[in-house]
XYZ file of C-alpha atoms in Angstrom:
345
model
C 41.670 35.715 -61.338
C 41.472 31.851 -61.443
C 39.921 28.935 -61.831
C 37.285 26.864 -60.018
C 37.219 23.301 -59.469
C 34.074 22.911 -61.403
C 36.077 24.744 -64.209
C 38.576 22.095 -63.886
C 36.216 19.450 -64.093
C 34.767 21.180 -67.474
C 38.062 21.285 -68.860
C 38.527 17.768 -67.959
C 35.441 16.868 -69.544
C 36.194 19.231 -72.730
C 39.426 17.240 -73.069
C 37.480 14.097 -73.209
C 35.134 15.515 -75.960
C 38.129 16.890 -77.629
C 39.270 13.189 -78.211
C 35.982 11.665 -79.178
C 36.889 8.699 -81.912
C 36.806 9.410 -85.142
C 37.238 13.094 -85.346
C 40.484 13.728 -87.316
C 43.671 14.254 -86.143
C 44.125 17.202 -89.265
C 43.864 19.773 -90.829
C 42.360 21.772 -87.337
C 43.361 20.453 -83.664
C 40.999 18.718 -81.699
C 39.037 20.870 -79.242
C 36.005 20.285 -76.972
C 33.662 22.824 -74.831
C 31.809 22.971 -72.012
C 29.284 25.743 -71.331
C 28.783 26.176 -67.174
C 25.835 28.407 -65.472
C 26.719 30.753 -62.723
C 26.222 27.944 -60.150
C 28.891 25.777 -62.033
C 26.205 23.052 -63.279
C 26.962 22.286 -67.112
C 24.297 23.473 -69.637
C 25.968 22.784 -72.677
C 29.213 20.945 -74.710
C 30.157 20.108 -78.189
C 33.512 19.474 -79.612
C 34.961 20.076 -83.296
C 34.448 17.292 -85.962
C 37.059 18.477 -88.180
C 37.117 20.462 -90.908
C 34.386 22.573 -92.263
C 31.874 21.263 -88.988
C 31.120 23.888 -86.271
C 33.849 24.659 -83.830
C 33.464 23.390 -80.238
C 32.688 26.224 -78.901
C 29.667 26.981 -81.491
C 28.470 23.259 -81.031
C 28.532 23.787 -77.138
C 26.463 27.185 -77.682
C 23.604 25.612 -79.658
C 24.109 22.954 -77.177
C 23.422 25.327 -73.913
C 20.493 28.017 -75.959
C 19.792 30.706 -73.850
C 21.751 29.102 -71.056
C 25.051 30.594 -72.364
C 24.157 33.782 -71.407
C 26.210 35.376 -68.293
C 27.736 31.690 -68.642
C 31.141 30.465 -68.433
C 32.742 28.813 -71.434
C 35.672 26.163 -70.733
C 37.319 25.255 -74.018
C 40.575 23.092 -74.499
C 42.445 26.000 -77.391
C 42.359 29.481 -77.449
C 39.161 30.442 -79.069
C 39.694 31.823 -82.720
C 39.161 35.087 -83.989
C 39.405 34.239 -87.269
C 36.911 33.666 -90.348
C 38.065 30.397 -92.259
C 35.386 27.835 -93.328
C 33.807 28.649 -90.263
C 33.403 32.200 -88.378
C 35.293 33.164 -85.672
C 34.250 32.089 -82.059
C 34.977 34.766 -80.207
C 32.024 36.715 -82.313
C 30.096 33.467 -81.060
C 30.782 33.832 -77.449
C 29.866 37.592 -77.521
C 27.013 37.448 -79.386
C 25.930 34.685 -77.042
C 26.372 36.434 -73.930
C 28.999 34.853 -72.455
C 30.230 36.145 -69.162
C 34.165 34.399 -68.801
C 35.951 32.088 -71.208
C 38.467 29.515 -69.536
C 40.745 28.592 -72.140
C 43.501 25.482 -71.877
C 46.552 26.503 -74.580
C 46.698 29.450 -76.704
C 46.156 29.075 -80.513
C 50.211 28.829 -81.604
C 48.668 29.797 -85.214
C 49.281 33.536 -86.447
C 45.835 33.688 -88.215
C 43.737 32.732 -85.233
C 45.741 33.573 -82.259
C 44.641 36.731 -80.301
C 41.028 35.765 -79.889
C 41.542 35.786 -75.625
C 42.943 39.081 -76.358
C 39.794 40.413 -78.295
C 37.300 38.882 -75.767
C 39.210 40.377 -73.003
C 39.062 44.009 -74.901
C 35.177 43.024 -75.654
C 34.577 43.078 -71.492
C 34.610 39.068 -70.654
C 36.688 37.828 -68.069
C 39.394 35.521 -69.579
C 41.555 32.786 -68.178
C 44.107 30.891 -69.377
C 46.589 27.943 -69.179
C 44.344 25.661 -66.897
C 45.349 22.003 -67.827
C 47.142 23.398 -71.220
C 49.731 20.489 -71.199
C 47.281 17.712 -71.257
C 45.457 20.044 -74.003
C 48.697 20.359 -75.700
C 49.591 17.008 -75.611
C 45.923 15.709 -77.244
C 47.239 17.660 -80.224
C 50.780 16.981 -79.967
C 50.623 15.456 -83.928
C 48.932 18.666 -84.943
C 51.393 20.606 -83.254
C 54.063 18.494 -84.977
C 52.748 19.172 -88.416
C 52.638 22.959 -87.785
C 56.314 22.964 -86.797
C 57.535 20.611 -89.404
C 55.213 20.615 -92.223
C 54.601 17.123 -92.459
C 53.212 14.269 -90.485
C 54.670 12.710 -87.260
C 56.066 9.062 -88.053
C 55.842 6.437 -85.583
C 57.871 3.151 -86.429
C 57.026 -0.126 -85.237
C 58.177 -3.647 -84.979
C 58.710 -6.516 -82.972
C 61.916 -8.317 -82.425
C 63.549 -11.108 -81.128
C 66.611 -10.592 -78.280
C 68.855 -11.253 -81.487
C 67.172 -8.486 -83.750
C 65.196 -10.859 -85.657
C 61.568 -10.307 -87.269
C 61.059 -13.486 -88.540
C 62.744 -16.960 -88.924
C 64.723 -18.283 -91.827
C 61.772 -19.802 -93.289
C 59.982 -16.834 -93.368
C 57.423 -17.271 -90.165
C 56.717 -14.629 -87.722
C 53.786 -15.970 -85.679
C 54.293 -15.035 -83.185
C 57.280 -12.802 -82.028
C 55.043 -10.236 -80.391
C 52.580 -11.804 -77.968
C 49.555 -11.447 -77.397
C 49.116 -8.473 -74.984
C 51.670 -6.646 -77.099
C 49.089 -7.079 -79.953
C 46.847 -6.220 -78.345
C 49.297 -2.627 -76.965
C 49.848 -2.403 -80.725
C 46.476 -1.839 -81.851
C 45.709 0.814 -79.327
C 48.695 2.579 -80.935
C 47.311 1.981 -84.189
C 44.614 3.647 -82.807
C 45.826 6.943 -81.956
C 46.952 7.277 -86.087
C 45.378 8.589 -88.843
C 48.090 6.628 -91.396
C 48.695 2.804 -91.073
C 51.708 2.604 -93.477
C 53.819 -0.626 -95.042
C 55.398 -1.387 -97.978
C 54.015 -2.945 -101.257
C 56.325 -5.913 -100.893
C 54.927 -6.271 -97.238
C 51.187 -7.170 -98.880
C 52.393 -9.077 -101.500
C 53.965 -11.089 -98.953
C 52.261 -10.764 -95.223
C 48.660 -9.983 -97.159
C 48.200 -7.482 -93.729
C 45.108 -6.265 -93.183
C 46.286 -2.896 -91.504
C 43.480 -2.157 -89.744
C 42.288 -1.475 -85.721
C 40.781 -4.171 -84.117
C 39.525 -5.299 -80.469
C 40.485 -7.607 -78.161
C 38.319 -9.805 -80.308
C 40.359 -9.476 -83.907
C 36.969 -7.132 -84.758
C 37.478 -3.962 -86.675
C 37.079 -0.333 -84.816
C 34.202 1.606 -86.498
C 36.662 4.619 -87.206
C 39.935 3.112 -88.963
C 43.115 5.156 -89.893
C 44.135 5.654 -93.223
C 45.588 2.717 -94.882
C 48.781 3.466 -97.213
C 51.191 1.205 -99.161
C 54.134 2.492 -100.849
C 55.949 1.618 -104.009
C 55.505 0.732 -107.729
C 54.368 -2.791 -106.936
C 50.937 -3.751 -108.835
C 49.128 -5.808 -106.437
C 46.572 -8.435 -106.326
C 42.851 -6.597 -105.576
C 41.894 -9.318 -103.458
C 44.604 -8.571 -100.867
C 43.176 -7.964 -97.628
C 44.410 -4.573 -97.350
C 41.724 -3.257 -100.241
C 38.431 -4.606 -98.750
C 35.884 -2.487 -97.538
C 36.921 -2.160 -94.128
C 38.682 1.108 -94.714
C 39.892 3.240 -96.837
C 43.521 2.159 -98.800
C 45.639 4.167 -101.229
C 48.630 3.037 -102.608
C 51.446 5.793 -103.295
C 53.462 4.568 -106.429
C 56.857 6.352 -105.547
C 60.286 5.267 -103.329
C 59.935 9.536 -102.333
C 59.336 9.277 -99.244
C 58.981 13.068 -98.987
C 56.658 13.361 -101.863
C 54.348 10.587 -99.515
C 54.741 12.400 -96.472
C 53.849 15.357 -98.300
C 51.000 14.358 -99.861
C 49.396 12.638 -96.517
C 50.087 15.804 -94.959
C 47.899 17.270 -98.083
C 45.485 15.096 -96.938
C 45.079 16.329 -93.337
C 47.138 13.370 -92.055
C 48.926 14.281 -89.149
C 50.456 10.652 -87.863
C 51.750 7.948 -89.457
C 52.022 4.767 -88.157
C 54.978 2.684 -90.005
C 54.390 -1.185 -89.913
C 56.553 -1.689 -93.084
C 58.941 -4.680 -93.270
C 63.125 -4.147 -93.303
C 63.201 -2.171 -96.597
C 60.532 0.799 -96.135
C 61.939 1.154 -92.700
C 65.430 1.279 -93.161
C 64.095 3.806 -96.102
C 62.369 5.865 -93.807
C 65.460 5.980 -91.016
C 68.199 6.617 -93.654
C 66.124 9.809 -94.522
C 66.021 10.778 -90.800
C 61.981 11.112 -91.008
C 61.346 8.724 -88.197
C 60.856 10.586 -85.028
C 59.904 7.592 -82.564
C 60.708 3.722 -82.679
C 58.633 1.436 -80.515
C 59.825 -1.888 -80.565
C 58.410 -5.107 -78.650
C 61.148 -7.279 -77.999
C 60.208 -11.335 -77.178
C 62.279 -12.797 -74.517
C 63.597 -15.990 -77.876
C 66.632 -16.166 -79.794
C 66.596 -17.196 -83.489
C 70.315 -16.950 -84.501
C 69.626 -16.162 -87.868
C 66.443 -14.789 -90.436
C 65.281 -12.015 -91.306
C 66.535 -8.807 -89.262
C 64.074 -6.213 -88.504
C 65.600 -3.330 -90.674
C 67.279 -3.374 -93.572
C 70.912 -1.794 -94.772
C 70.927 1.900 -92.906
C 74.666 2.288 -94.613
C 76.214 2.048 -91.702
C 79.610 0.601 -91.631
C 81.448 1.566 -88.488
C 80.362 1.830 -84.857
C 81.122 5.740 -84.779
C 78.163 5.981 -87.481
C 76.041 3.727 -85.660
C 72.228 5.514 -84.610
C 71.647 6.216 -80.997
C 68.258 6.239 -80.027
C 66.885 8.083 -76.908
C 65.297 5.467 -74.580
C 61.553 7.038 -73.495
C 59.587 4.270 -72.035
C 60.369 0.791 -70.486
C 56.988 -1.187 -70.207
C 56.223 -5.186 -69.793
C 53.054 -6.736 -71.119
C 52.508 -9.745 -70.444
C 53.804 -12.510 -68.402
C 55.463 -15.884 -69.069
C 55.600 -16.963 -72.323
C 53.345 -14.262 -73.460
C 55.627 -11.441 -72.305
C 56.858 -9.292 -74.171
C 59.009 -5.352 -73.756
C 57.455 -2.460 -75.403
C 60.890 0.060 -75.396
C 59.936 3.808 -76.580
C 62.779 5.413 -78.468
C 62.951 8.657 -80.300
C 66.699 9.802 -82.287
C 68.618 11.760 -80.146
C 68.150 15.591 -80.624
C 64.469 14.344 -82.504
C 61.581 17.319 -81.455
């Protein structure tokens, strides 16, 4: 068997469903569906919401009716033959008449893998593997959490050539330019954690949220998390009504990466100033550094981590370079450089 080119169009479609805004990047991976008739026209889609909502391929079968029978079904993840919060869809599919399921990646999970197994033994033509790296890499902070138990941690800053963060008066305004701001929000975007320190709002008063090319907030907004025993004011920006804030009063940063995972937080996006981050490298639970570095020298300030305990250049950190890019132009450029530790999954 394989695939069709309007099966590869559903899947590409299903991918985009998959990553509709707003649906949660935990506890369940993000899947769409598309349902296709025998002459390849669509009839039905849906995608999961997250927890406890219909599976894709249940919303995409309400979606199509009586259309789904002798249908194909083109779904980004293995479909699951297991009964959580949810039933399984593979019972779904059969009960719905489906003719062939087209499936991106298998389910890596031992309590729902097997289902393309079960619908082949059931009599429907099955298919897999069609587009499964873009499928795996929508997930790739799910996929993270199941290997690791814990959320994937992103740290960013922005830098002068001299490996400053701000000025010895304390201003910052601006290191990163413009269309790196703008580069940074779209990252902020893709995480269900914004993360800084408690000293960072005390003094920055951040408002740690996603917002357009306009400075207006996104209608879906990550997580917003500050860490440490700091009591702060409850007019700082960070606790208005734009999203939701907690603070986590501990310096364990496995006890916070623990409970966000507990949460259903699967990626964390570290904004913190020197102190959390040099807190979260000693610990070795930052697994990728993007940095925008501004073409100015300060001489002196504030440096953009803190004390790593690091005293010799045989100790120093090597980082894995993953991405050059240049935004910008002029005085407004900026380099975003992509890093993750060497040997880092």
């Amino acid at each position: 068997m394989s695939t069709t080119p309007a099966e590869a169009e559903a899947m590409r479609r299903a991918l985009v469903l998959a990553a509709t805004p707003g649906v949660p990047l935990g506890p369940n991976p993000r899947v769409g569906c598309v349902i296709l008739a025998p002459d390849g026209t669509r009839v039905g889609e849906g995608h999961h919401r997250g927890a406890g909502t219909p599976h894709a391929e249940v919303a995409a079968l309400a979606d199509a009716g009586e259309r789904a029978r002798g249908a194909t079904a083109v779904v980004t993840l293995e479909p699951c033959r297991h009964t959580g919060r949810t039933g399984p869809c593979t019972e779904a599919l059969l009960a719905a008449g489906v003719r062939r399921v087209v499936h991106a990646e298998p389910d890596p999970t031992a309590e729902a893998a097997g289902g393309a197994a079960a619908l082949a033994a059931a009599g429907v033509e099955v298919e897999g593997g069609l587009l499964a790296g873009e499928a795996y890499a929508l997930n790739d902070a799910w996929h993270f959490g199941l290997q690791h138990g814990r959320p994937f941690v992103r740290w960013k800053f922005a830098t002068t050539l001299d490996g400053r963060s701000a000025a010895a008066d304390g201003t910052s305004r601006w290191v990163s330019s413009r269309p790196a701001r703008l580069d940074t929000h779209r990252l902020r975007g893709q995480a269900d954690v914004m993360m800084v320190g408690s000293s960072t709002v005390a003094v920055d008063d951040p408002a740690l949220t996603v917002r357009d090319a306009d400075e207006r907030p996104l209608a879906h907004q990550p997580l917003r998390v500050v860490v440490g025993r700091r009591d702060l004011p409850a007019e700082r920006d960070v606790f208005d009504s734009t999203a939701e804030t907690v603070q986590l009063r501990t310096h364990d940063l496995d006890a916070v990466l623990a409970d966000l995972f507990a949460r259903g937080r699967r990626s964390v996006f570290l904004e913190g100033g020197p102190t959390l981050a040099a807190a979260f490298v000693r610990a070795g639970l930052v697994d990728e550094v993007v940095t925008y570095v501004a073409p100015m020298l300060l001489g002196g300030g504030r440096s953009a981590v803190g004390d790593l305990g690091i005293t010799t250049i045989a100790e120093a950190l090597h980082l894995r370079i993953t991405d050059i890019t240049t935004l910008g132009e002029d005085e407004e450029t900026n380099v975003r450089i992509t890093m993750t530790a060497t040997g880092a999954a």
